[in-house]
C-alpha positions as YAML, in Angstrom:
chain: A
units: angstrom
residues:
- id: 1
  name: MET
  ca: [119.83, 161.40, 41.41]
- id: 2
  name: SER
  ca: [116.78, 159.59, 40.65]
- id: 3
  name: GLY
  ca: [115.23, 156.71, 42.58]
- id: 4
  name: GLY
  ca: [116.41, 154.17, 39.99]
- id: 5
  name: GLU
  ca: [119.97, 155.34, 40.19]
- id: 6
  name: VAL
  ca: [119.96, 155.14, 43.99]
- id: 7
  name: ALA
  ca: [118.55, 151.65, 43.87]
- id: 8
  name: GLY
  ca: [121.18, 150.62, 41.33]
- id: 9
  name: LEU
  ca: [123.88, 152.11, 43.49]
- id: 10
  name: LEU
  ca: [122.59, 150.26, 46.54]
- id: 11
  name: VAL
  ca: [122.53, 146.98, 44.64]
- id: 12
  name: ALA
  ca: [126.10, 147.57, 43.42]
- id: 13
  name: VAL
  ca: [127.32, 148.34, 46.96]
- id: 14
  name: PHE
  ca: [125.50, 145.26, 48.29]
- id: 15
  name: TRP
  ca: [127.12, 143.07, 45.62]
- id: 16
  name: ALA
  ca: [130.55, 144.57, 46.39]
- id: 17
  name: ILE
  ca: [130.12, 143.81, 50.11]
- id: 18
  name: LEU
  ca: [128.84, 140.29, 49.31]
- id: 19
  name: VAL
  ca: [131.75, 139.57, 46.95]
- id: 20
  name: SER
  ca: [134.24, 140.89, 49.53]
- id: 21
  name: PHE
  ca: [132.68, 138.74, 52.25]
- id: 22
  name: LEU
  ca: [132.80, 135.67, 49.97]
- id: 23
  name: ALA
  ca: [136.41, 136.40, 49.08]
- id: 24
  name: VAL
  ca: [137.37, 136.52, 52.78]
- id: 25
  name: VAL
  ca: [135.50, 133.26, 53.41]
- id: 26
  name: LEU
  ca: [137.23, 131.59, 50.45]
- id: 27
  name: VAL
  ca: [140.66, 132.78, 51.66]
- id: 28
  name: ARG
  ca: [139.98, 131.39, 55.15]
- id: 29
  name: LEU
  ca: [138.73, 128.12, 53.65]
- id: 30
  name: ALA
  ca: [141.90, 127.85, 51.56]
- id: 31
  name: GLN
  ca: [144.04, 128.40, 54.67]
- id: 32
  name: THR
  ca: [142.08, 125.73, 56.55]
- id: 33
  name: LEU
  ca: [142.52, 123.27, 53.69]
- id: 34
  name: LYS
  ca: [146.27, 123.93, 53.60]
- id: 35
  name: ALA
  ca: [146.53, 123.33, 57.36]
- id: 36
  name: ALA
  ca: [144.50, 120.13, 57.06]
- id: 37
  name: THR
  ca: [146.72, 118.94, 54.22]
- id: 38
  name: LYS
  ca: [149.85, 119.61, 56.29]
- id: 39
  name: LEU
  ca: [148.30, 117.76, 59.25]
- id: 40
  name: VAL
  ca: [147.38, 114.73, 57.14]
- id: 41
  name: THR
  ca: [150.86, 114.70, 55.58]
- id: 42
  name: GLY
  ca: [152.48, 114.82, 59.04]
- id: 43
  name: VAL
  ca: [150.29, 112.03, 60.37]
- id: 44
  name: THR
  ca: [151.02, 109.91, 57.31]
- id: 45
  name: GLU
  ca: [154.77, 110.49, 57.66]
- id: 46
  name: GLN
  ca: [154.64, 109.37, 61.30]
- id: 47
  name: ALA
  ca: [152.12, 106.56, 60.86]
- id: 48
  name: VAL
  ca: [153.97, 104.68, 58.13]
- id: 49
  name: PRO
  ca: [157.11, 104.05, 60.24]
- id: 50
  name: LEU
  ca: [154.94, 103.18, 63.25]
- id: 51
  name: LEU
  ca: [153.03, 100.64, 61.19]
- id: 52
  name: GLY
  ca: [156.33, 99.16, 60.02]
- id: 53
  name: GLU
  ca: [157.54, 98.86, 63.62]
- id: 54
  name: ALA
  ca: [154.23, 97.33, 64.69]
- id: 55
  name: SER
  ca: [154.49, 94.80, 61.89]
- id: 56
  name: ALA
  ca: [158.04, 93.89, 62.93]
- id: 57
  name: THR
  ca: [156.90, 93.53, 66.56]
- id: 58
  name: VAL
  ca: [154.05, 91.23, 65.54]
- id: 59
  name: ARG
  ca: [156.45, 89.10, 63.49]
- id: 60
  name: SER
  ca: [158.84, 88.89, 66.46]
- id: 61
  name: ALA
  ca: [155.99, 87.92, 68.78]
- id: 62
  name: GLN
  ca: [154.91, 85.22, 66.33]
- id: 63
  name: THR
  ca: [158.46, 83.85, 66.26]
- id: 64
  name: GLN
  ca: [158.54, 83.75, 70.06]
- id: 65
  name: LEU
  ca: [155.16, 82.02, 70.17]
- id: 66
  name: ASP
  ca: [156.42, 79.42, 67.70]
- id: 67
  name: ARG
  ca: [159.40, 78.80, 69.98]
- id: 68
  name: VAL
  ca: [157.18, 78.49, 73.05]
- id: 69
  name: ASP
  ca: [154.94, 76.09, 71.17]
- id: 70
  name: ALA
  ca: [157.95, 73.95, 70.24]
- id: 71
  name: ILE
  ca: [159.13, 73.96, 73.87]
- id: 72
  name: ALA
  ca: [155.67, 72.99, 75.11]
- id: 73
  name: THR
  ca: [155.57, 70.13, 72.61]
- id: 74
  name: ASP
  ca: [158.98, 68.93, 73.78]
- id: 75
  name: VAL
  ca: [157.91, 69.11, 77.44]
- id: 76
  name: GLN
  ca: [154.78, 67.13, 76.65]
- id: 77
  name: GLU
  ca: [156.88, 64.51, 74.88]
- id: 78
  name: VAL
  ca: [159.30, 64.28, 77.82]
- id: 79
  name: THR
  ca: [156.38, 63.96, 80.24]
- id: 80
  name: SER
  ca: [154.89, 61.18, 78.15]
- id: 81
  name: ASN
  ca: [158.24, 59.38, 78.04]
- id: 82
  name: ALA
  ca: [158.72, 59.75, 81.81]
- id: 83
  name: SER
  ca: [155.24, 58.38, 82.42]
- id: 84
  name: ALA
  ca: [155.92, 55.39, 80.18]
- id: 85
  name: LEU
  ca: [159.27, 54.78, 81.91]
- id: 86
  name: SER
  ca: [157.63, 55.00, 85.33]
- id: 87
  name: SER
  ca: [154.97, 52.49, 84.31]
- id: 88
  name: THR
  ca: [157.62, 50.14, 82.93]
- id: 89
  name: VAL
  ca: [159.76, 50.33, 86.08]
- id: 90
  name: SER
  ca: [156.68, 49.90, 88.26]
- id: 91
  name: THR
  ca: [155.53, 46.76, 86.43]
- id: 92
  name: THR
  ca: [159.03, 45.33, 86.16]
- id: 93
  name: PHE
  ca: [160.21, 45.82, 89.73]
- id: 94
  name: GLY
  ca: [157.01, 46.56, 91.65]
- id: 95
  name: GLY
  ca: [155.59, 43.04, 91.68]
- id: 96
  name: PRO
  ca: [158.78, 41.24, 92.78]
- id: 97
  name: LEU
  ca: [159.59, 43.90, 95.42]
- id: 98
  name: VAL
  ca: [156.12, 43.56, 96.94]
- id: 99
  name: LYS
  ca: [156.53, 39.81, 97.05]
- id: 100
  name: VAL
  ca: [159.95, 40.07, 98.72]
- id: 101
  name: ALA
  ca: [158.60, 42.56, 101.27]
- id: 102
  name: ALA
  ca: [155.62, 40.33, 102.02]
- id: 103
  name: PHE
  ca: [157.91, 37.33, 102.40]
- id: 104
  name: GLY
  ca: [160.19, 39.26, 104.78]
- id: 105
  name: TYR
  ca: [157.21, 40.41, 106.82]
- id: 106
  name: GLY
  ca: [155.92, 36.84, 107.04]
- id: 107
  name: VAL
  ca: [159.32, 35.52, 108.17]
- id: 108
  name: ARG
  ca: [159.65, 38.22, 110.85]
- id: 109
  name: ARG
  ca: [156.18, 37.55, 112.10]
- id: 110
  name: ALA
  ca: [156.75, 33.81, 112.21]
- id: 111
  name: LEU
  ca: [160.02, 34.26, 114.10]
- id: 112
  name: GLY
  ca: [158.33, 36.72, 116.47]
- id: 113
  name: ARG
  ca: [155.59, 34.22, 117.28]
- id: 114
  name: LYS
  ca: [158.06, 31.48, 118.08]
- id: 115
  name: LYS
  ca: [159.81, 33.76, 120.57]
- id: 116
  name: ASN
  ca: [156.51, 34.91, 122.13]
- id: 117
  name: ASP
  ca: [155.24, 31.31, 122.48]
- id: 118
  name: SER
  ca: [158.17, 30.41, 124.76]
- id: 119
  name: ALA
  ca: [157.92, 33.63, 126.84]
- id: 120
  name: GLU
  ca: [155.08, 34.96, 128.97]
- id: 121
  name: PRO
  ca: [152.06, 36.22, 127.13]
- id: 122
  name: ALA
  ca: [152.42, 39.89, 126.36]
- id: 123
  name: ALA
  ca: [150.07, 42.46, 127.83]
- id: 124
  name: PRO
  ca: [147.25, 43.25, 125.45]
- id: 125
  name: ARG
  ca: [147.71, 46.35, 123.39]
- id: 126
  name: GLY
  ca: [144.80, 48.68, 123.26]
- id: 127
  name: VAL
  ca: [143.03, 51.50, 124.96]
- id: 128
  name: VAL
  ca: [142.70, 51.38, 128.73]
- id: 129
  name: VAL
  ca: [139.62, 53.18, 129.91]
- id: 130
  name: GLY
  ca: [140.24, 55.79, 132.59]
- id: 131
  name: ARG
  ca: [143.98, 56.07, 131.94]
- id: 132
  name: THR
  ca: [145.52, 59.27, 130.59]
- id: 133
  name: LEU
  ca: [148.73, 59.76, 128.72]
- id: 134
  name: PRO
  ca: [151.74, 61.25, 130.48]
- id: 135
  name: ALA
  ca: [152.16, 65.00, 129.89]
- id: 136
  name: ALA
  ca: [155.10, 64.54, 127.50]
- id: 137
  name: ARG
  ca: [153.03, 62.36, 125.15]
- id: 138
  name: ARG
  ca: [149.87, 64.42, 124.97]
- id: 139
  name: GLY
  ca: [151.14, 66.51, 122.06]
- id: 140
  name: GLY
  ca: [150.76, 70.17, 121.38]
- id: 141
  name: ARG
  ca: [152.59, 73.01, 123.04]
- id: 142
  name: LYS
  ca: [152.22, 74.14, 126.57]
- id: 143
  name: ARG
  ca: [151.45, 77.79, 126.69]
- id: 144
  name: GLY
  ca: [152.38, 80.07, 129.50]
- id: 145
  name: LYS
  ca: [149.88, 82.32, 131.18]
- id: 146
  name: ASP
  ca: [149.65, 85.77, 129.67]
...
């Protein structure tokens, strides 16, 4: 064999090895693409129902929030009505009741003065310096010795 034939044979063997290597790589790539396609299909099959459930949950939460908003509005309205009613009752009955109480206090005081004028003058009420309260009136608890 001549040098040209050997070189041609080497090139042919090299190309055969290269083509075989590329064929193996292409087969592996095809397998990887098939696995990726199956994975994406599985995720899509599971994600679509999950998205539907999430959408239903969000709609339910929105309905509940609408109900809570309606309840809060009703409570605010009731509070406003109660405040208005309280103000009305206070202005309607408050003034006359204060006047009646003041009148009653004045009558009691006047009657008390008439009784005190005929009797001995009462001892002055106030603080007496140097005098202590009896033990029962000091307040607080007595604690035993530990």
